Structure formats: C-alpha cells, structure tokens
Short mmCIF file of C-alpha atoms in Angstrom, two decimals:
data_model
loop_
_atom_site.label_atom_id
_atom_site.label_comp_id
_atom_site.label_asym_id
_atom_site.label_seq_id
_atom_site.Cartn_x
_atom_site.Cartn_y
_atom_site.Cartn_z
CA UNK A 1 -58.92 -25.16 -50.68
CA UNK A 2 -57.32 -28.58 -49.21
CA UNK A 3 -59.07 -28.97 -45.70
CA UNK A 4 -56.10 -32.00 -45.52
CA UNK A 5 -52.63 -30.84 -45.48
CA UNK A 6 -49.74 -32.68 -46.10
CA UNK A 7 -46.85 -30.05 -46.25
CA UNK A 8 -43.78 -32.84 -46.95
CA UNK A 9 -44.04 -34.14 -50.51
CA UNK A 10 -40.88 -36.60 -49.53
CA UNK A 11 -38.74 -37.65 -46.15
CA UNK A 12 -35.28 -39.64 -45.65
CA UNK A 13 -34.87 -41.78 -42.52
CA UNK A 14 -31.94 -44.12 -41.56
CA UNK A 15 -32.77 -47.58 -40.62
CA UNK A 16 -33.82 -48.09 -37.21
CA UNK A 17 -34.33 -44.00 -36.54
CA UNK A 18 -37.51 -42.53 -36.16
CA UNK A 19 -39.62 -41.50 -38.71
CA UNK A 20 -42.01 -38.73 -38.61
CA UNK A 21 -45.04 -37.83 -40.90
CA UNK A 22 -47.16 -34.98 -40.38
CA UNK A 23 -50.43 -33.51 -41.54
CA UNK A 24 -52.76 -30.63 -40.62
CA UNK A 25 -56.41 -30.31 -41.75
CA UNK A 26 -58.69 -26.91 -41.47
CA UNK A 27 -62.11 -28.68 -41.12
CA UNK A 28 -63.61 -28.99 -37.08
CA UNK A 29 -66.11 -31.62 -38.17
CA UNK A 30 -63.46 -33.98 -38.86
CA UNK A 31 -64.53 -37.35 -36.35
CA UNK A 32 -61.79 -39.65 -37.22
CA UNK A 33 -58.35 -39.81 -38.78
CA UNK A 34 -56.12 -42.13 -40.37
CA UNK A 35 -52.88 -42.85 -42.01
CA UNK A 36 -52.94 -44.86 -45.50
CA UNK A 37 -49.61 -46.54 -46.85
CA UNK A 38 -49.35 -47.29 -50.35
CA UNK A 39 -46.95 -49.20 -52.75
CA UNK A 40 -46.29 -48.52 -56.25
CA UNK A 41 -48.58 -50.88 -58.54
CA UNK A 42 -50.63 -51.31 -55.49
CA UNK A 43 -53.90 -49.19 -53.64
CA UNK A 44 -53.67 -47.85 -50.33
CA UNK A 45 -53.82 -49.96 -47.38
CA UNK A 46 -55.31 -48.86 -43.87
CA UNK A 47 -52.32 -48.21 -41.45
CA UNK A 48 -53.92 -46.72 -38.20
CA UNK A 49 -56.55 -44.91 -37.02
CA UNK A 50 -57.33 -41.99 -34.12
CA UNK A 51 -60.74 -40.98 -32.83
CA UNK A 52 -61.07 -37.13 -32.78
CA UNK A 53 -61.69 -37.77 -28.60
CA UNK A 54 -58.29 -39.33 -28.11
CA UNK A 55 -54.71 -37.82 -28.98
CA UNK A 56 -52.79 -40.83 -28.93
CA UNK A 57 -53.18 -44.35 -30.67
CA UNK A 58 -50.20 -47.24 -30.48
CA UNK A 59 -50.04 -50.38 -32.71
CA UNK A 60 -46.72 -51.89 -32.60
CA UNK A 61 -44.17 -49.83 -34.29
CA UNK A 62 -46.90 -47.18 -35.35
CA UNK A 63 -47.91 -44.16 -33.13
CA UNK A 64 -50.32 -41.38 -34.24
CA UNK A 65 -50.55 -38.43 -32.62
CA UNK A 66 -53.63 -35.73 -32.63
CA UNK A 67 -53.08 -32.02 -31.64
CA UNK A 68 -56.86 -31.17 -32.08
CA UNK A 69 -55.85 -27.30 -30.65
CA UNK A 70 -53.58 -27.21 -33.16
CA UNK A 71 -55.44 -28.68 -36.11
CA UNK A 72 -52.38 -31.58 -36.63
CA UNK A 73 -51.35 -34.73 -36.31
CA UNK A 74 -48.33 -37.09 -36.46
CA UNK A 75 -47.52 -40.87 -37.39
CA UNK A 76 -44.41 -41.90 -35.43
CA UNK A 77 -42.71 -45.47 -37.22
CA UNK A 78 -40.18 -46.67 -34.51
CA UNK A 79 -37.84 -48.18 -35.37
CA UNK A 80 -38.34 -47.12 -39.28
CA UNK A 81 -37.26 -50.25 -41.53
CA UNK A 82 -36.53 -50.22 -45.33
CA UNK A 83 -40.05 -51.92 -46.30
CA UNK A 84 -41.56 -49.09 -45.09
CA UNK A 85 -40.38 -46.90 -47.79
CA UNK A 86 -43.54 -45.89 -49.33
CA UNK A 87 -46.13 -43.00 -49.85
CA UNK A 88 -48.03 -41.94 -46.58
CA UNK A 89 -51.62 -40.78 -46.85
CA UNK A 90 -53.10 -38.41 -44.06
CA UNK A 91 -56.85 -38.83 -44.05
CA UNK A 92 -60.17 -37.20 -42.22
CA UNK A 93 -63.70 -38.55 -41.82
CA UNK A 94 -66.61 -36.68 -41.40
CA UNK A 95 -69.96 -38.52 -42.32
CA UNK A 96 -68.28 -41.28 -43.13
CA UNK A 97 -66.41 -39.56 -45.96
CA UNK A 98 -62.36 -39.48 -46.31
CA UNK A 99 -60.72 -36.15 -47.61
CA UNK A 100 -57.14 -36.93 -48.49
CA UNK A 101 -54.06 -35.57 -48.13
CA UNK A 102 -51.47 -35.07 -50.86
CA UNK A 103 -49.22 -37.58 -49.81
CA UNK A 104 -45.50 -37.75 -48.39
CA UNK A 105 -42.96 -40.24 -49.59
CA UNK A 106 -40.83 -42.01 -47.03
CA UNK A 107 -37.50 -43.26 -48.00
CA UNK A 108 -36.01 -45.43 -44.99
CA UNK A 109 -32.33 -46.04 -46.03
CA UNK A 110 -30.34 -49.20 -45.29
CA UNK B 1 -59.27 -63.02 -54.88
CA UNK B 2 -58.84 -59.49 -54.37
CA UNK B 3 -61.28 -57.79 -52.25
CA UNK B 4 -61.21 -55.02 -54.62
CA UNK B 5 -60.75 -56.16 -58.49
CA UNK B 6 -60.56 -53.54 -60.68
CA UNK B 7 -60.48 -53.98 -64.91
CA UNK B 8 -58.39 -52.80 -66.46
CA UNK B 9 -55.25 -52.87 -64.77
CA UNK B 10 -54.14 -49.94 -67.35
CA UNK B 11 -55.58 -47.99 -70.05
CA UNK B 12 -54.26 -45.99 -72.97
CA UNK B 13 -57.03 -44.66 -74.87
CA UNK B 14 -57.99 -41.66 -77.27
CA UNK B 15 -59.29 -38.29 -76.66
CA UNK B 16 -62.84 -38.35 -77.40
CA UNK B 17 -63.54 -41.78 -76.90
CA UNK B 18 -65.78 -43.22 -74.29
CA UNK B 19 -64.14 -45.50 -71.66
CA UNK B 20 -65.67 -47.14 -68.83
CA UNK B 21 -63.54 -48.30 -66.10
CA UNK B 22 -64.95 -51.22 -63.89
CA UNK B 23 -64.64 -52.12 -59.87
CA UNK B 24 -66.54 -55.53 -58.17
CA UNK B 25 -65.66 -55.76 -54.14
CA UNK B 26 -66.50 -58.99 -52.38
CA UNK B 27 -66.73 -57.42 -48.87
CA UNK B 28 -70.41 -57.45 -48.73
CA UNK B 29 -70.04 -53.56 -47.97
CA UNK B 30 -73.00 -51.55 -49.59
CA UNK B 31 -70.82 -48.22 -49.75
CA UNK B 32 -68.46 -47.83 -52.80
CA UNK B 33 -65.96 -45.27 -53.94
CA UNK B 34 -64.39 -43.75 -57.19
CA UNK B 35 -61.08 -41.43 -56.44
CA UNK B 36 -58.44 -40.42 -58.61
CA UNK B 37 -54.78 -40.13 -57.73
CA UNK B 38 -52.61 -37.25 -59.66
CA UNK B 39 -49.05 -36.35 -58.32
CA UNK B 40 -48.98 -33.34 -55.19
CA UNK B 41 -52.95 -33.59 -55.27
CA UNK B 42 -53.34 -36.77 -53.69
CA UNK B 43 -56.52 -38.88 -53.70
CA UNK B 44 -59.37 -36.83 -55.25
CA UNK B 45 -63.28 -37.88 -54.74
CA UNK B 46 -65.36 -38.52 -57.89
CA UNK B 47 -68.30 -40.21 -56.82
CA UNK B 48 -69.73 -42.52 -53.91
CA UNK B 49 -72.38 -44.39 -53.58
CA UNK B 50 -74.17 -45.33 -50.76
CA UNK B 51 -76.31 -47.91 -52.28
CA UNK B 52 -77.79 -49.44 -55.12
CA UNK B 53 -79.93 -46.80 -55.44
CA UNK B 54 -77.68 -44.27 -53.69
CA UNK B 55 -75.39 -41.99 -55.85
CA UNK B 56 -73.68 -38.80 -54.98
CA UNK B 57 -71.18 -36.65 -56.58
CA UNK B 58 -67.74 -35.89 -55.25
CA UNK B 59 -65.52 -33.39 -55.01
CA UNK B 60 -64.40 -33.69 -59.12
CA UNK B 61 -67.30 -35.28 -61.07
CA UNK B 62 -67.73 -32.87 -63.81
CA UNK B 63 -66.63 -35.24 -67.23
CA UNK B 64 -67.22 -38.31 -65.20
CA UNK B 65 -70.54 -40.69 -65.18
CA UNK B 66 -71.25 -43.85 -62.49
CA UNK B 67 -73.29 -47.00 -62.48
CA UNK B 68 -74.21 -49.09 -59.15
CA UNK B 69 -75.08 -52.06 -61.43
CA UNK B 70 -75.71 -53.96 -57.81
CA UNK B 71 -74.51 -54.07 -54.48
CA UNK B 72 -70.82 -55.75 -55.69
CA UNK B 73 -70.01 -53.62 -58.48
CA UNK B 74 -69.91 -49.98 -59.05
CA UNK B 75 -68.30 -48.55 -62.24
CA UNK B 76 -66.98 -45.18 -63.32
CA UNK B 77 -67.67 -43.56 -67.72
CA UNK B 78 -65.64 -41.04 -69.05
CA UNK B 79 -68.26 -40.33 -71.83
CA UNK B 80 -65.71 -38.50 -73.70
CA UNK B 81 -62.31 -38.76 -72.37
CA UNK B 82 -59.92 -35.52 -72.58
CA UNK B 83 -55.78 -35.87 -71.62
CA UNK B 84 -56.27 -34.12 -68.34
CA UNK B 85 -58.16 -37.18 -67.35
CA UNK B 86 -55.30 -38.99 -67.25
CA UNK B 87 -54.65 -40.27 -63.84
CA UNK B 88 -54.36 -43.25 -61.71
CA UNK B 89 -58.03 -44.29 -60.62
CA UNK B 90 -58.89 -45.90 -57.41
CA UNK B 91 -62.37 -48.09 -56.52
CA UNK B 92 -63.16 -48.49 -52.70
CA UNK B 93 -65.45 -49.65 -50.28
CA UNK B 94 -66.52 -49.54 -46.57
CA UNK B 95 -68.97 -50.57 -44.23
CA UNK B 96 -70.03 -48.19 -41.46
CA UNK B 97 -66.63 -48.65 -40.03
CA UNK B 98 -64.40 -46.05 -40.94
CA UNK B 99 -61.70 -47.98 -42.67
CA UNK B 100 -61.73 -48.40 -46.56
CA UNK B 101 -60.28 -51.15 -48.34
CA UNK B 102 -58.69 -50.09 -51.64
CA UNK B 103 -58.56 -51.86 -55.23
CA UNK B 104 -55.40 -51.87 -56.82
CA UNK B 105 -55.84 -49.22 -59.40
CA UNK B 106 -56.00 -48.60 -63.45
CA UNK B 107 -53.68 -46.54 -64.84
CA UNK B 108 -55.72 -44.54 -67.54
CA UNK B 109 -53.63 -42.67 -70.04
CA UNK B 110 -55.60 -40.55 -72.53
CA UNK B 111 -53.92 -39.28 -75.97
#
C-alpha cells in the first residue's frame, strides 16, 4: 500500500500561470516533506522542503503547502516557466528515510 | 565531478547473468542509498546503508545483493538478473540532514 500518493501522473500549465502539484500520504510519523524535480537523463534534485510543525514554506517562485488534518500537501510554482517542465517527486521522512511518490509530470507551455 | 558518479551510465545485459552496478559519492556523507525508478511506481527503496558496517534492506530487496566497500562507495548485485529487473536505478546519499543528493542513474535493461 503507497503511504505517498501522487494521484496526477501528468499536468499542463501556460507560461506564467500557476502551477499546482499535489500529494497525500497515509503515514502520521511522517517528520518532514519534500518536493524532488527531475530531468530526463538526469537524478532527482532537492526542490523544497516543509517541517511536519509548519504548513507553509516560500523560496522564490516555490511554495509548499502542508494540510497535516488532511494528510496533503501542495507545491505552488508562480509564475510557472517552460524549464520547469519536468517530473515532480512528493516525498516523506520518517527516521531519516524518504518514501516516494509516483511522480507527476509538468508540462509548462510557451 | 559529480557528487554522485554512478557506472554504468546504461546496461543491457542477459537474463541469468550477474551484474553489479556501482555508486562512489564525494560528500563525505556516511548514509547511502539504492532505489529503483519504474514508470507510475515512482522511486522504490532497495537497500540503505547507514555505515560501513551498517546495511539494511528496503522496501524491494528480494533478487538484489549490496556492498559498503567503504564510506565513499556503496554498490548494488543482481546475482542473477531476470527482465522484470529492468529499471532505471538510482544511488544516493545524505547526512543527518534530510535532503538527499541523487546520482544520475543507470539504465539497466535485462533480455
């Protein structure tokens, strides 16, 4: 059973709209989260981070938001730009171990 | 130099054979990683290692093997490789941050 939920396997966004990823997870224990970007040919790269205490985090364009109630959370890209057309990880920590989401695929079109 | 280098880049190899795919970091970290990456599934734990002498199983080790040869490198046996192995195959390492930093992947194809 995936305690990481990514229920978008792709999204389209117009330059300079908002994009909006989303991911719920099952497990309580979970002490961080954190969105992943990856290229093709390339491994995932650290995008942003929230601590399980806070429901917001901002860095620059980025936004995540955590609905711990609700077992979800959010990245926010404002405004979306084409080179950010790539796949999205959702992640959780707990003990210093990452469970994964499934991914979503972001096109941003020109 | 890559952070994370892993060898090979990409793999096609028989079913049956034995492969061994390899991952050095130069982060200093002494935590180290093996996922795999299949389509809808998204990244999959097969082993981690919290130090040399640390090893654990993940989530999907069954048909997989690891070696912590030392604190830099960390790499990942198929003792007998079957197709449904056949996956892209990430290496990565932390500190007691929670961040990981990533290597860039082989892409192992078994026929």
């Amino acid at each position: 059973d995936q305690q990481v939920k990514q229920n978008s396997p792709s999204l389209s966004v117009q330059e300079g709209r908002i994009s909006i990823l989303n991911c719920d997870y099952t497990n309580s224990m979970f002490d961080y989260f954190l969105w992943y970007k990856k290229y093709p040919a390339e491994g995932p790269t650290f995008l942003i981070s929230i601590s399980s205490i806070k429901d917001k985090n901002e860095d620059g364009r980025f936004t995540v938001f955590l609905n711990k109630s609700a077992k979800h959370l959010s990245l926010h890209i404002v405004p979306s730009q084409p080179g950010d057309s790539a796949v999205y990880f959702c992640a959780a920590s707990s003990a210093r171990q990452l469970t994964f989401g499934s991914g979503t695929q972001l096109t941003v079109l020109p | 130099d890559a952070d994370v280098t892993q060898t090979p880049r990409n793999r096609i190899t028989k079913t049956g054979k034995r492969i061994m795919l390899e991952c050095s970091q130069t982060k200093g970290h002494d935590r180290m990683y093996w996922y795999r990456q299949d389509p809808g599934l998204g990244l999959r734990l097969i082993y981690y290692s919290f130090d040399v002498k640390d090893i654990n199983k993940g989530e999907i080790s069954d048909g997989y093997s690891v070696s912590r040869q030392a604190q830099a490198k960390f790499s990942l046996s198929l003792e007998s490789a079957i197709p449904n192995q056949t996956a892209l195959y990430f290496c990565a390492t932390s500190d007691l941050t929670v961040g990981y930093t990533f290597g860039s992947g082989t892409r192992l194809t078994v026929v």
